[in-house]
């Protein structure tokens, strides 16, 4: 399954708010831990190594 | 040490020192550790005379190898020591993983049933070595030379010339082949000028072998970031005689002299086991580790095996296990070359197959090390996230890596293995895999194990019509060497169907099994020519 890069999240503004709200009361280290847990949960859900590899590649910040 | 008194083996001068000029020894093994001793036993079992040179006169004392995996036990069983080691060792299958102040999960190795040897046993290296030495001493073909230290090594096309120091001076001797099993700091490796490169890890570890006075469950306990040792890891593992191996990660900046002090170690152990723990220290050491490999396992007539060829971190029990499996691969090849059955190029396949295994082991042990000792804040965050999730979610548990069970490497892509041309649904019996064991019945109705029935040399396991039947092949060219035929329903019976399932035999299958019990080829209905070709390929005869 190729990485889906087309818009796929219903109610994008609602989701974004949910994402931000989920960490609003967390300090920086707790938020970082939460992000790592989130990555692992979603990665397991995707499960396809090729798709994950593509996401890892795209997620890296571009070199400046 | 309370539980073990090291034996002393008598030094004797070599025949070479008494004016007896010996022709080149077929094989000289340098180093009488588990790997060198196994090499000697394997060669002797194949009728090859072997001289073992060791610079010491006892077994290795202290905290060394600990876990021996099934495949390694099968190698020793082939050499007559497997049952003794398995009986001597501690069997375990439950492991617990702790993160900070709680247990996050418990696993059971649940070894596959119907194998003669257990998945794993724990045994102090000195007990193992003593068993192997005693076995060596019963062989007329093995010449054990204690306190004979190799100080020089030169080779030409025909022979290796060794200079050996002893308590009564130096002598020189010649060998057709040398197996260097002289450990991670191998002097033989330096003498041939071989590079030994890889990754060194900064972290220091404290190992304490502790004699426990009270009962404790026979389980492997691993702590990440425990309250008694914040930020680090710790491991508790049972050995024979109620001795427990305790591993503390100390970090890179620990002071090794200070940390080794008994009062300091005792305080740490007490923190771990509780204030009432009743124990005595057996042995304490501090170590750092590295994952390194020699570039070529064969330097002309010198072959490297065990730690002299590859070094791994201790997580996953891959040091002694892979070393024993090195010589398992090498001994039959050397014997075939010495007997003139195979060309010397067969020994290049020793490098190909065992370097592949070394890389596999290094990869696995590096991955464990990276999980246990994260190298930066981000990898520590992921490590902690995995551990935290593993408590509640099964999906995260396979990501927890406190050392993986050492499994034999399949010799995939080896030039002396014949790839499948027929369809089989038995991936663990594929060409390049070690032959799976299975319970079998002998014609007299007694029960036994498949691996015990394999020949010393090559074996053909035949289910259904026998392609080597002499009536059908009156005019066929004979095989290049004798092969043990094992015919299902004639020589052994698969009463319970385990063998048929493990080998996907259906009604018709033929497996060619090497002297080291690895699968060389398999077919449904091969011709004699196909069998002959696979056998020749196994021997590097092209």
Coordinates of C-alpha atoms in Angstrom, one line a residue:
Chain A
X1 CA 0.0 0.0 0.0
X2 CA 1.7 3.2 -1.1
X3 CA 1.7 6.1 1.5
X4 CA -1.5 8.0 1.0
X5 CA -0.5 11.7 0.6
X6 CA -4.0 12.9 -0.6
X7 CA -6.2 14.5 1.9
X8 CA -7.8 11.7 3.9
X9 CA -8.8 13.1 7.3
X10 CA -12.5 14.0 7.7
X11 CA -13.1 17.4 9.3
X12 CA -9.5 18.5 9.2
X13 CA -9.9 21.5 11.4
X14 CA -11.6 19.4 14.0
X15 CA -8.8 16.8 13.9
X16 CA -6.1 19.4 14.2
X17 CA -7.8 21.0 17.2
X18 CA -8.1 17.5 18.8
X19 CA -4.4 16.9 18.2
X20 CA -3.3 20.2 19.7
X21 CA -5.8 19.9 22.6
X22 CA -4.5 16.4 23.5
X23 CA -1.1 17.9 24.5
X24 CA -2.2 21.3 25.7
X25 CA -1.7 20.5 29.4
X26 CA 1.5 18.5 28.9
X27 CA 5.0 19.8 29.4
X28 CA 7.6 19.4 26.7
X29 CA 8.9 16.0 27.8
X30 CA 5.5 14.5 28.4
X31 CA 4.4 15.7 25.0
X32 CA 7.5 14.2 23.4
X33 CA 6.7 10.9 25.1
X34 CA 3.2 11.1 23.9
X35 CA 4.3 11.7 20.3
X36 CA 6.6 8.7 20.4
X37 CA 3.7 6.6 21.7
X38 CA 1.5 8.0 19.0
X39 CA 4.0 7.1 16.3
X40 CA 4.3 3.6 17.6
X41 CA 0.5 3.1 17.8
X42 CA -0.1 4.4 14.3
X43 CA 2.9 2.6 12.8
X44 CA 1.6 -0.7 14.2
X45 CA -1.8 0.1 12.7
X46 CA -0.2 0.7 9.2
X47 CA 1.9 -2.4 9.5
X48 CA 3.3 -2.2 6.0
X49 CA 7.1 -1.8 6.1
X50 CA 7.3 -0.1 2.7
X51 CA 4.7 2.4 3.6
X52 CA 6.4 3.1 7.0
X53 CA 9.7 3.5 5.3
X54 CA 8.3 6.1 2.9
X55 CA 6.7 8.0 5.8
X56 CA 10.1 8.0 7.6
X57 CA 11.7 9.4 4.6
X58 CA 9.2 12.1 4.1
X59 CA 9.0 13.0 7.7
X60 CA 12.7 14.0 8.0
X61 CA 13.0 17.8 7.9
X62 CA 14.4 19.0 4.7
X63 CA 18.1 19.9 4.9
X64 CA 18.7 23.6 4.9
Chain B
X1 CA 34.6 -19.2 44.5
X2 CA 32.4 -21.3 46.7
X3 CA 30.8 -23.6 44.2
X4 CA 33.7 -24.5 41.9
X5 CA 37.3 -25.5 42.2
X6 CA 39.1 -25.2 38.9
X7 CA 40.8 -28.4 37.9
X8 CA 44.6 -28.2 37.0
X9 CA 45.6 -30.1 34.0
X10 CA 49.2 -31.4 33.9
X11 CA 51.7 -29.8 31.7
X12 CA 53.7 -32.2 29.7
X13 CA 56.5 -31.6 27.2
X14 CA 55.6 -32.1 23.6
X15 CA 57.1 -35.0 21.6
X16 CA 58.8 -32.4 19.6
X17 CA 60.7 -31.3 22.7
X18 CA 61.8 -34.8 23.4
X19 CA 63.6 -35.1 20.0
X20 CA 60.7 -37.0 18.4
X21 CA 60.3 -35.3 15.0
X22 CA 56.6 -35.4 14.0
X23 CA 55.4 -35.0 10.5
X24 CA 53.0 -32.1 10.2
X25 CA 50.0 -32.5 12.4
X26 CA 46.8 -32.6 10.2
X27 CA 45.2 -30.0 12.5
X28 CA 46.4 -27.8 15.4
X29 CA 43.8 -26.0 17.4
X30 CA 44.9 -22.9 19.3
X31 CA 42.9 -22.3 22.4
X32 CA 41.0 -24.8 24.7
X33 CA 37.8 -22.8 25.3
X34 CA 34.4 -24.1 24.3
X35 CA 35.1 -23.4 20.6
X36 CA 38.5 -25.0 20.5
X37 CA 37.4 -28.0 22.5
X38 CA 34.4 -28.5 20.3
X39 CA 36.6 -28.3 17.2
X40 CA 38.9 -31.0 18.7
X41 CA 35.9 -33.3 19.5
X42 CA 34.4 -32.8 16.1
X43 CA 37.6 -33.5 14.2
X44 CA 38.3 -36.6 16.4
X45 CA 34.8 -37.8 15.8
X46 CA 35.6 -37.7 12.1
X47 CA 38.9 -39.6 12.6
X48 CA 41.2 -36.6 12.3
X49 CA 44.2 -36.4 14.7
X50 CA 44.3 -33.0 16.4
X51 CA 46.7 -31.2 18.7
X52 CA 45.2 -28.6 21.1
X53 CA 47.5 -25.9 22.3
X54 CA 46.4 -23.8 25.3
X55 CA 48.4 -21.2 27.2
X56 CA 46.7 -22.0 30.5
X57 CA 46.3 -25.2 32.5
X58 CA 42.7 -24.9 33.6
X59 CA 39.2 -24.0 32.5
X60 CA 38.1 -20.4 32.2
X61 CA 37.1 -19.0 35.5
X62 CA 34.8 -16.1 36.2
X63 CA 31.7 -14.8 34.5
X64 CA 31.8 -15.9 30.9
X65 CA 29.4 -17.7 28.6
X66 CA 26.1 -18.5 30.2
X67 CA 23.3 -19.6 27.8
X68 CA 23.5 -22.4 25.3
X69 CA 20.8 -22.6 22.6
X70 CA 19.3 -25.7 21.1
X71 CA 21.4 -25.8 18.0
X72 CA 24.6 -25.7 20.0
X73 CA 23.3 -28.4 22.3
X74 CA 22.6 -30.5 19.2
X75 CA 26.2 -30.0 18.0
X76 CA 27.5 -31.3 21.4
X77 CA 25.0 -34.1 21.3
X78 CA 26.4 -35.2 18.0
X79 CA 29.7 -35.3 19.8
X80 CA 28.4 -37.2 22.8
X81 CA 28.2 -34.4 25.3
X82 CA 24.8 -32.9 24.6
X83 CA 22.9 -34.9 27.2
X84 CA 25.5 -34.2 29.9
X85 CA 25.5 -30.4 29.2
X86 CA 21.7 -30.3 29.0
X87 CA 21.4 -32.3 32.3
X88 CA 24.0 -30.1 34.0
X89 CA 22.4 -26.8 32.9
X90 CA 19.4 -24.9 34.2
X91 CA 16.4 -25.0 31.9
X92 CA 14.2 -21.9 31.9
X93 CA 11.5 -20.6 29.7
X94 CA 9.8 -17.7 31.6
X95 CA 11.1 -14.2 31.3
X96 CA 9.8 -11.0 33.0
X97 CA 10.4 -7.5 31.8
X98 CA 10.2 -4.6 34.3
X99 CA 10.1 -1.0 33.5
X100 CA 10.7 1.5 36.3
X101 CA 8.6 0.3 39.3
X102 CA 6.4 -2.3 37.6
X103 CA 6.4 -5.5 35.6
X104 CA 5.3 -4.6 32.1
X105 CA 5.0 -8.2 30.8
X106 CA 5.9 -11.8 31.2
X107 CA 6.8 -14.1 28.4
X108 CA 7.1 -17.8 28.0
X109 CA 9.6 -19.1 25.4
X110 CA 7.2 -22.0 24.9
X111 CA 9.7 -24.1 23.0
X112 CA 8.3 -26.1 20.2
X113 CA 7.8 -29.6 21.5
X114 CA 9.2 -32.8 20.1
X115 CA 12.9 -31.9 20.0
X116 CA 15.5 -33.9 21.9
X117 CA 17.4 -30.8 23.1
X118 CA 15.8 -27.9 25.0
X119 CA 15.5 -24.4 23.5
X120 CA 18.1 -23.1 25.9
X121 CA 20.1 -24.0 29.1
X122 CA 22.1 -21.9 31.4
X123 CA 25.4 -23.2 32.6
X124 CA 28.6 -21.5 33.8
X125 CA 31.3 -21.8 31.2
X126 CA 33.7 -23.6 33.6
X127 CA 31.3 -26.5 34.0
X128 CA 30.9 -26.7 30.3
X129 CA 34.6 -26.6 29.6
X130 CA 35.3 -29.2 32.2
X131 CA 32.8 -31.6 30.5
X132 CA 34.3 -30.9 27.1
X133 CA 37.9 -31.4 28.4
X134 CA 37.0 -34.6 30.1
X135 CA 35.6 -35.8 26.8
X136 CA 38.7 -34.8 24.9
X137 CA 40.9 -36.6 27.4
X138 CA 39.2 -39.9 26.5
X139 CA 40.1 -39.6 22.8
X140 CA 43.2 -41.2 21.4
X141 CA 43.1 -38.7 18.5
X142 CA 43.2 -35.6 20.7
X143 CA 46.6 -34.4 22.1
X144 CA 45.8 -31.8 24.8
X145 CA 48.8 -29.6 25.5
X146 CA 48.4 -27.3 28.5
X147 CA 50.7 -24.3 29.0
X148 CA 51.8 -24.5 25.4
X149 CA 51.5 -20.9 24.1
X150 CA 51.8 -20.1 20.4
X151 CA 54.3 -17.2 20.0
X152 CA 54.9 -17.3 16.2
X153 CA 53.0 -18.4 13.1
X154 CA 54.3 -18.5 9.6
X155 CA 52.7 -20.3 6.6
X156 CA 53.4 -21.4 3.1
X157 CA 51.5 -23.3 0.5
X158 CA 52.0 -26.6 2.3
X159 CA 52.1 -26.0 6.0
X160 CA 51.9 -23.7 9.0
X161 CA 55.0 -23.4 11.2
X162 CA 54.2 -22.6 14.8
X163 CA 56.6 -21.5 17.5
X164 CA 55.4 -22.7 20.9
X165 CA 56.5 -21.5 24.4
X166 CA 56.3 -23.9 27.3
X167 CA 57.6 -24.0 30.9
X168 CA 60.7 -25.8 29.5
X169 CA 61.4 -23.6 26.6
X170 CA 60.4 -23.2 23.0
X171 CA 59.8 -25.7 20.2
X172 CA 58.5 -25.5 16.7
X173 CA 55.9 -27.7 15.2
X174 CA 54.1 -27.9 11.8
X175 CA 50.5 -28.2 11.0
X176 CA 48.7 -28.7 7.7
X177 CA 45.8 -26.6 9.1
X178 CA 45.4 -24.4 12.1
X179 CA 42.1 -23.4 13.7
X180 CA 42.6 -20.3 15.8
X181 CA 40.1 -20.3 18.7
X182 CA 42.2 -18.0 20.9
X183 CA 39.5 -15.5 21.7
X184 CA 38.6 -11.9 21.1
X185 CA 42.2 -10.8 21.7
X186 CA 43.5 -13.5 19.4
X187 CA 47.3 -13.4 19.0
X188 CA 47.0 -15.7 15.9
X189 CA 44.9 -13.0 14.3
X190 CA 47.6 -10.5 14.9
X191 CA 50.2 -12.9 13.6
X192 CA 48.4 -13.2 10.2
X193 CA 47.8 -9.4 10.2
X194 CA 44.0 -9.7 9.9
X195 CA 41.9 -6.6 10.6
X196 CA 39.2 -6.9 13.3
X197 CA 36.8 -4.0 12.9
X198 CA 33.4 -2.9 14.0
X199 CA 31.6 -0.9 16.7
X200 CA 32.8 -0.4 20.3
X201 CA 30.2 0.5 22.9
X202 CA 31.0 3.1 25.5
X203 CA 28.8 1.7 28.3
X204 CA 30.4 -0.2 31.2
X205 CA 28.7 -3.2 32.7
X206 CA 29.1 -4.8 36.1
X207 CA 28.7 -8.5 36.2
X208 CA 28.3 -10.2 39.5
X209 CA 27.9 -13.9 39.9
X210 CA 26.1 -14.3 43.2
X211 CA 25.5 -17.4 45.3
X212 CA 21.9 -17.1 46.5
X213 CA 21.0 -18.7 49.9
X214 CA 17.3 -18.5 49.4
X215 CA 15.0 -19.9 46.7
X216 CA 14.3 -17.7 43.7
X217 CA 12.2 -18.5 40.7
X218 CA 14.1 -19.9 37.6
X219 CA 13.2 -17.0 35.4
X220 CA 15.1 -14.4 33.5
X221 CA 14.3 -10.9 34.9
X222 CA 15.3 -7.8 33.0
X223 CA 14.8 -4.3 34.3
X224 CA 14.8 -1.1 32.4
X225 CA 15.3 2.0 34.4
X226 CA 14.5 0.3 37.8
X227 CA 14.1 2.3 41.0
X228 CA 17.1 0.5 42.5
X229 CA 19.3 1.5 39.5
X230 CA 17.7 4.6 37.9
X231 CA 18.4 5.3 34.3
X232 CA 20.2 2.0 33.7
X233 CA 19.3 -1.6 33.1
X234 CA 19.8 -4.8 35.1
X235 CA 19.5 -8.5 34.4
X236 CA 19.0 -11.5 36.7
X237 CA 19.6 -15.0 35.3
X238 CA 19.9 -18.4 37.0
X239 CA 22.9 -20.7 36.6
X240 CA 23.8 -24.0 38.2
X241 CA 24.3 -24.5 41.9
X242 CA 22.1 -21.6 42.9
X243 CA 24.5 -19.1 41.3
X244 CA 22.8 -16.2 39.7
X245 CA 24.2 -13.9 37.0
X246 CA 23.5 -10.2 37.7
X247 CA 24.3 -7.6 35.1
X248 CA 24.2 -3.9 35.9
X249 CA 24.6 -1.3 33.2
X250 CA 26.8 1.3 34.7
X251 CA 26.9 4.0 32.0
X252 CA 30.0 5.2 30.2
X253 CA 31.4 7.3 33.0
X254 CA 31.5 4.7 35.8
X255 CA 34.8 4.2 37.6
X256 CA 35.7 0.5 37.1
X257 CA 38.0 0.3 40.1
X258 CA 35.4 1.8 42.5
X259 CA 32.5 -0.2 41.1
X260 CA 34.3 -3.5 41.5
X261 CA 34.7 -3.2 45.2
X262 CA 32.8 -5.9 47.1
X263 CA 31.0 -3.6 49.5
X264 CA 29.8 -1.5 46.5
X265 CA 28.6 -4.5 44.6
X266 CA 26.9 -6.0 47.6
X267 CA 25.0 -2.7 48.2
X268 CA 23.8 -2.7 44.6
X269 CA 22.7 -6.4 44.8
X270 CA 20.9 -5.7 48.1
X271 CA 19.1 -2.8 46.6
X272 CA 18.0 -5.1 43.8
X273 CA 17.0 -8.1 45.8
X274 CA 15.8 -6.4 49.0
X275 CA 17.4 -5.8 52.3
X276 CA 16.9 -9.3 53.6
X277 CA 18.5 -11.1 50.6
X278 CA 21.0 -13.7 51.7
X279 CA 23.8 -14.1 49.2
X280 CA 27.6 -14.2 48.7
X281 CA 29.6 -12.9 45.8
X282 CA 31.1 -15.6 43.6
X283 CA 32.8 -13.4 41.0
X284 CA 32.7 -9.7 40.0
X285 CA 34.0 -8.1 36.8
X286 CA 33.5 -5.0 34.8
X287 CA 33.4 -5.0 31.1
X288 CA 32.8 -3.0 28.0
X289 CA 31.9 -4.7 24.8
X290 CA 32.2 -4.4 21.1
X291 CA 30.7 -5.9 17.9
X292 CA 33.6 -6.7 15.6
X293 CA 34.4 -9.2 12.8
X294 CA 37.5 -10.4 11.1
X295 CA 37.4 -9.6 7.3
X296 CA 38.1 -13.2 6.2
X297 CA 37.6 -16.4 8.4
X298 CA 40.3 -18.1 6.3
X299 CA 43.8 -16.9 6.0
X300 CA 45.4 -19.6 3.8
X301 CA 45.9 -22.5 6.1
X302 CA 44.7 -20.7 9.2
X303 CA 41.0 -20.7 10.0
X304 CA 39.4 -18.4 12.6
X305 CA 36.5 -19.6 14.8
X306 CA 34.6 -18.1 17.7
X307 CA 35.6 -14.8 19.3
X308 CA 38.8 -14.7 17.3
X309 CA 36.6 -14.2 14.3
X310 CA 33.8 -12.2 15.7
X311 CA 32.8 -10.5 18.9
X312 CA 29.3 -9.6 19.9
X313 CA 27.7 -7.9 22.8
X314 CA 26.4 -10.4 25.4
X315 CA 22.7 -9.7 24.9
X316 CA 21.2 -12.7 23.1
X317 CA 23.8 -15.3 24.0
X318 CA 25.6 -15.3 20.7
X319 CA 29.3 -15.6 21.6
X320 CA 29.8 -19.2 22.6
X321 CA 26.8 -20.3 20.6
X322 CA 28.0 -18.9 17.3
X323 CA 31.6 -20.1 18.0
X324 CA 30.5 -23.7 18.5
X325 CA 28.4 -23.4 15.3
X326 CA 31.5 -22.1 13.5
X327 CA 33.5 -25.3 14.2
X328 CA 30.4 -27.4 13.5
X329 CA 30.6 -25.9 10.0
X330 CA 34.3 -26.2 9.7
X331 CA 35.2 -29.7 11.0
X332 CA 33.6 -31.8 8.3
X333 CA 35.0 -29.6 5.6
X334 CA 38.5 -29.9 6.9
X335 CA 38.2 -33.6 7.2
X336 CA 37.0 -33.8 3.5
X337 CA 39.9 -31.7 2.4
X338 CA 42.4 -33.7 4.4
X339 CA 41.0 -36.9 3.0
X340 CA 41.3 -35.6 -0.5
X341 CA 37.6 -35.9 -1.1
X342 CA 37.1 -32.1 -1.6
X343 CA 39.3 -29.3 -2.9
X344 CA 40.7 -26.7 -0.6
X345 CA 38.2 -24.2 -2.0
X346 CA 35.6 -26.0 0.1
X347 CA 37.1 -24.1 3.0
X348 CA 36.2 -20.8 1.4
X349 CA 32.5 -21.8 2.0
X350 CA 33.4 -21.8 5.7
X351 CA 34.0 -18.1 5.4
X352 CA 30.9 -17.5 3.3
X353 CA 28.5 -19.4 5.6
X354 CA 29.9 -18.4 8.9
X355 CA 30.6 -14.7 8.1
X356 CA 26.9 -14.6 7.1
X357 CA 26.1 -16.0 10.5
X358 CA 28.5 -13.6 12.3
X359 CA 26.9 -10.6 10.5
X360 CA 23.4 -11.9 11.5
X361 CA 24.6 -12.3 15.1
X362 CA 26.2 -8.9 15.2
X363 CA 23.1 -7.3 13.7
X364 CA 20.9 -8.9 16.3
X365 CA 23.2 -8.1 19.3
X366 CA 23.7 -4.5 18.1
X367 CA 19.9 -4.1 17.9
X368 CA 19.5 -5.4 21.5
X369 CA 22.3 -3.1 22.6
X370 CA 20.7 -0.1 21.0
X371 CA 17.5 -0.9 22.7
X372 CA 19.1 -1.5 26.1
X373 CA 21.5 1.5 26.0
X374 CA 19.8 4.2 23.8
X375 CA 22.4 6.4 22.2
X376 CA 20.5 9.7 22.3
X377 CA 17.5 11.4 23.9
X378 CA 15.2 10.5 21.0
X379 CA 16.0 6.8 21.0
X380 CA 15.6 6.7 24.7
X381 CA 12.1 8.3 24.3
X382 CA 11.1 5.6 21.8
X383 CA 12.5 2.9 24.0
X384 CA 10.5 4.2 27.0
X385 CA 7.4 4.6 24.8
X386 CA 7.7 1.0 23.7
X387 CA 8.1 -0.2 27.3
X388 CA 5.3 1.9 28.6
X389 CA 2.9 0.7 25.8
X390 CA 4.0 -3.0 26.3
X391 CA 2.3 -3.1 29.7
X392 CA -1.2 -2.7 28.2
X393 CA -0.8 -3.5 24.5
X394 CA 0.4 -6.8 23.0
X395 CA 1.5 -5.0 19.8
X396 CA 4.4 -3.3 21.6
X397 CA 5.8 -6.4 23.2
X398 CA 7.6 -7.7 20.1
X399 CA 9.4 -4.4 20.0
X400 CA 10.9 -4.8 23.5
X401 CA 14.4 -6.1 23.0
X402 CA 16.4 -7.3 26.0
X403 CA 18.3 -9.8 23.9
X404 CA 16.8 -12.2 21.4
X405 CA 17.0 -16.0 21.5
X406 CA 20.0 -17.2 19.5
X407 CA 18.7 -19.1 16.5
X408 CA 21.0 -20.7 13.9
X409 CA 21.5 -18.7 10.7
X410 CA 20.2 -20.2 7.5
X411 CA 23.1 -20.4 4.9
X412 CA 21.0 -18.5 2.3
X413 CA 22.8 -18.0 -1.0
X414 CA 25.7 -20.3 -0.1
X415 CA 27.5 -21.6 -3.2
X416 CA 27.5 -25.2 -1.8
X417 CA 23.8 -25.3 -1.0
X418 CA 21.4 -26.5 -3.8
X419 CA 18.3 -24.3 -4.0
X420 CA 14.8 -25.8 -4.1
X421 CA 13.4 -26.7 -7.5
X422 CA 10.4 -28.6 -6.1
X423 CA 7.6 -27.2 -3.9
X424 CA 7.9 -27.8 -0.2
X425 CA 5.9 -26.3 2.7
X426 CA 8.5 -26.8 5.3
X427 CA 10.5 -23.5 5.6
X428 CA 12.5 -24.7 8.6
X429 CA 13.8 -27.6 6.6
X430 CA 14.8 -25.6 3.6
X431 CA 18.2 -25.9 2.0
X432 CA 20.7 -24.1 4.2
X433 CA 18.8 -24.7 7.5
X434 CA 19.9 -27.1 10.2
X435 CA 18.0 -30.4 10.0
X436 CA 15.0 -30.2 12.3
X437 CA 14.8 -32.9 14.9
X438 CA 11.7 -35.1 15.3
X439 CA 10.7 -38.1 17.5
X440 CA 11.0 -41.3 15.5
X441 CA 10.6 -45.0 16.2
X442 CA 13.2 -47.6 15.4
X443 CA 12.3 -50.8 13.6
X444 CA 12.4 -52.6 17.0
X445 CA 9.7 -50.3 18.3
X446 CA 12.0 -48.3 20.6
X447 CA 11.7 -44.5 20.5
X448 CA 14.5 -42.2 19.5
X449 CA 15.3 -39.0 17.7
X450 CA 15.9 -38.2 14.0
X451 CA 19.2 -36.4 14.7
X452 CA 20.6 -39.4 16.5
X453 CA 20.0 -41.4 13.3
X454 CA 21.9 -39.1 10.9
X455 CA 25.2 -40.5 9.7
X456 CA 28.7 -39.0 10.5
X457 CA 29.0 -38.1 6.8
X458 CA 26.2 -37.2 4.4
X459 CA 22.8 -38.7 4.9
X460 CA 19.9 -39.2 2.4
X461 CA 16.6 -39.1 4.2
X462 CA 14.3 -41.0 1.8
X463 CA 10.5 -41.0 2.0
X464 CA 8.8 -43.2 -0.7
X465 CA 10.7 -44.6 -3.6
X466 CA 14.5 -44.7 -3.1
X467 CA 16.3 -43.1 -6.0
X468 CA 19.6 -44.7 -5.0
X469 CA 18.1 -48.3 -5.1
X470 CA 20.9 -50.3 -6.8
X471 CA 18.4 -52.3 -8.9
X472 CA 17.1 -49.2 -10.6
X473 CA 20.6 -47.7 -11.0
X474 CA 22.7 -50.6 -12.2
X475 CA 24.5 -48.5 -14.7
X476 CA 24.5 -45.2 -12.8
X477 CA 27.8 -43.6 -11.9
X478 CA 28.4 -44.1 -8.1
X479 CA 28.3 -41.2 -5.7
X480 CA 31.7 -39.6 -4.9
X481 CA 31.6 -40.8 -1.3
X482 CA 29.5 -43.2 0.8
X483 CA 26.2 -41.8 2.0
X484 CA 24.0 -43.0 4.9
X485 CA 20.6 -43.9 3.6
X486 CA 17.8 -43.3 6.1
X487 CA 14.5 -44.7 4.6
X488 CA 11.3 -43.8 6.3
X489 CA 9.3 -46.9 7.3
X490 CA 12.4 -49.1 6.9
X491 CA 15.1 -47.6 9.0
X492 CA 12.8 -45.5 11.1
X493 CA 9.1 -44.9 11.6
X494 CA 7.3 -41.6 11.9
X495 CA 4.7 -42.9 14.3
X496 CA 3.4 -39.5 15.3
X497 CA 3.7 -37.7 12.0
X498 CA 6.0 -35.0 13.4
X499 CA 8.8 -35.7 10.9
X500 CA 6.4 -35.8 8.0
X501 CA 5.0 -32.4 9.0
X502 CA 8.4 -30.8 9.6
X503 CA 9.8 -32.0 6.3
X504 CA 6.5 -31.8 4.3
X505 CA 7.3 -35.3 3.1
X506 CA 3.8 -36.1 1.6
X507 CA 4.3 -39.5 0.0
X508 CA 7.6 -38.8 -1.6
X509 CA 10.6 -36.7 -0.6
X510 CA 14.4 -36.9 -0.5
X511 CA 16.6 -34.8 1.7
X512 CA 20.4 -34.6 1.4
X513 CA 21.8 -33.7 4.8
X514 CA 25.4 -32.6 5.3
X515 CA 27.7 -34.0 8.0
X516 CA 27.0 -30.9 10.1
X517 CA 23.3 -31.8 9.9
X518 CA 22.5 -28.9 7.6
X519 CA 20.1 -29.5 4.7
X520 CA 22.1 -29.5 1.4
X521 CA 19.3 -30.1 -1.0
X522 CA 15.8 -31.6 -1.2
X523 CA 13.6 -32.9 -3.9
X524 CA 10.4 -34.8 -4.5
X525 CA 11.7 -37.4 -6.9
X526 CA 15.4 -36.7 -7.8
X527 CA 17.4 -38.7 -10.2
X528 CA 20.8 -40.2 -9.2
X529 CA 22.4 -37.5 -11.3
X530 CA 20.7 -34.7 -9.4
X531 CA 21.8 -36.3 -6.1
X532 CA 25.3 -36.7 -7.4
X533 CA 25.4 -33.1 -8.5
X534 CA 24.1 -31.7 -5.2
X535 CA 26.6 -33.8 -3.3
X536 CA 29.5 -32.6 -5.5
X537 CA 28.3 -29.0 -5.0
X538 CA 28.3 -29.6 -1.2
X539 CA 31.9 -30.5 -1.5
X540 CA 32.8 -27.6 -3.8
X541 CA 33.6 -30.1 -6.6
X542 CA 32.6 -28.2 -9.8

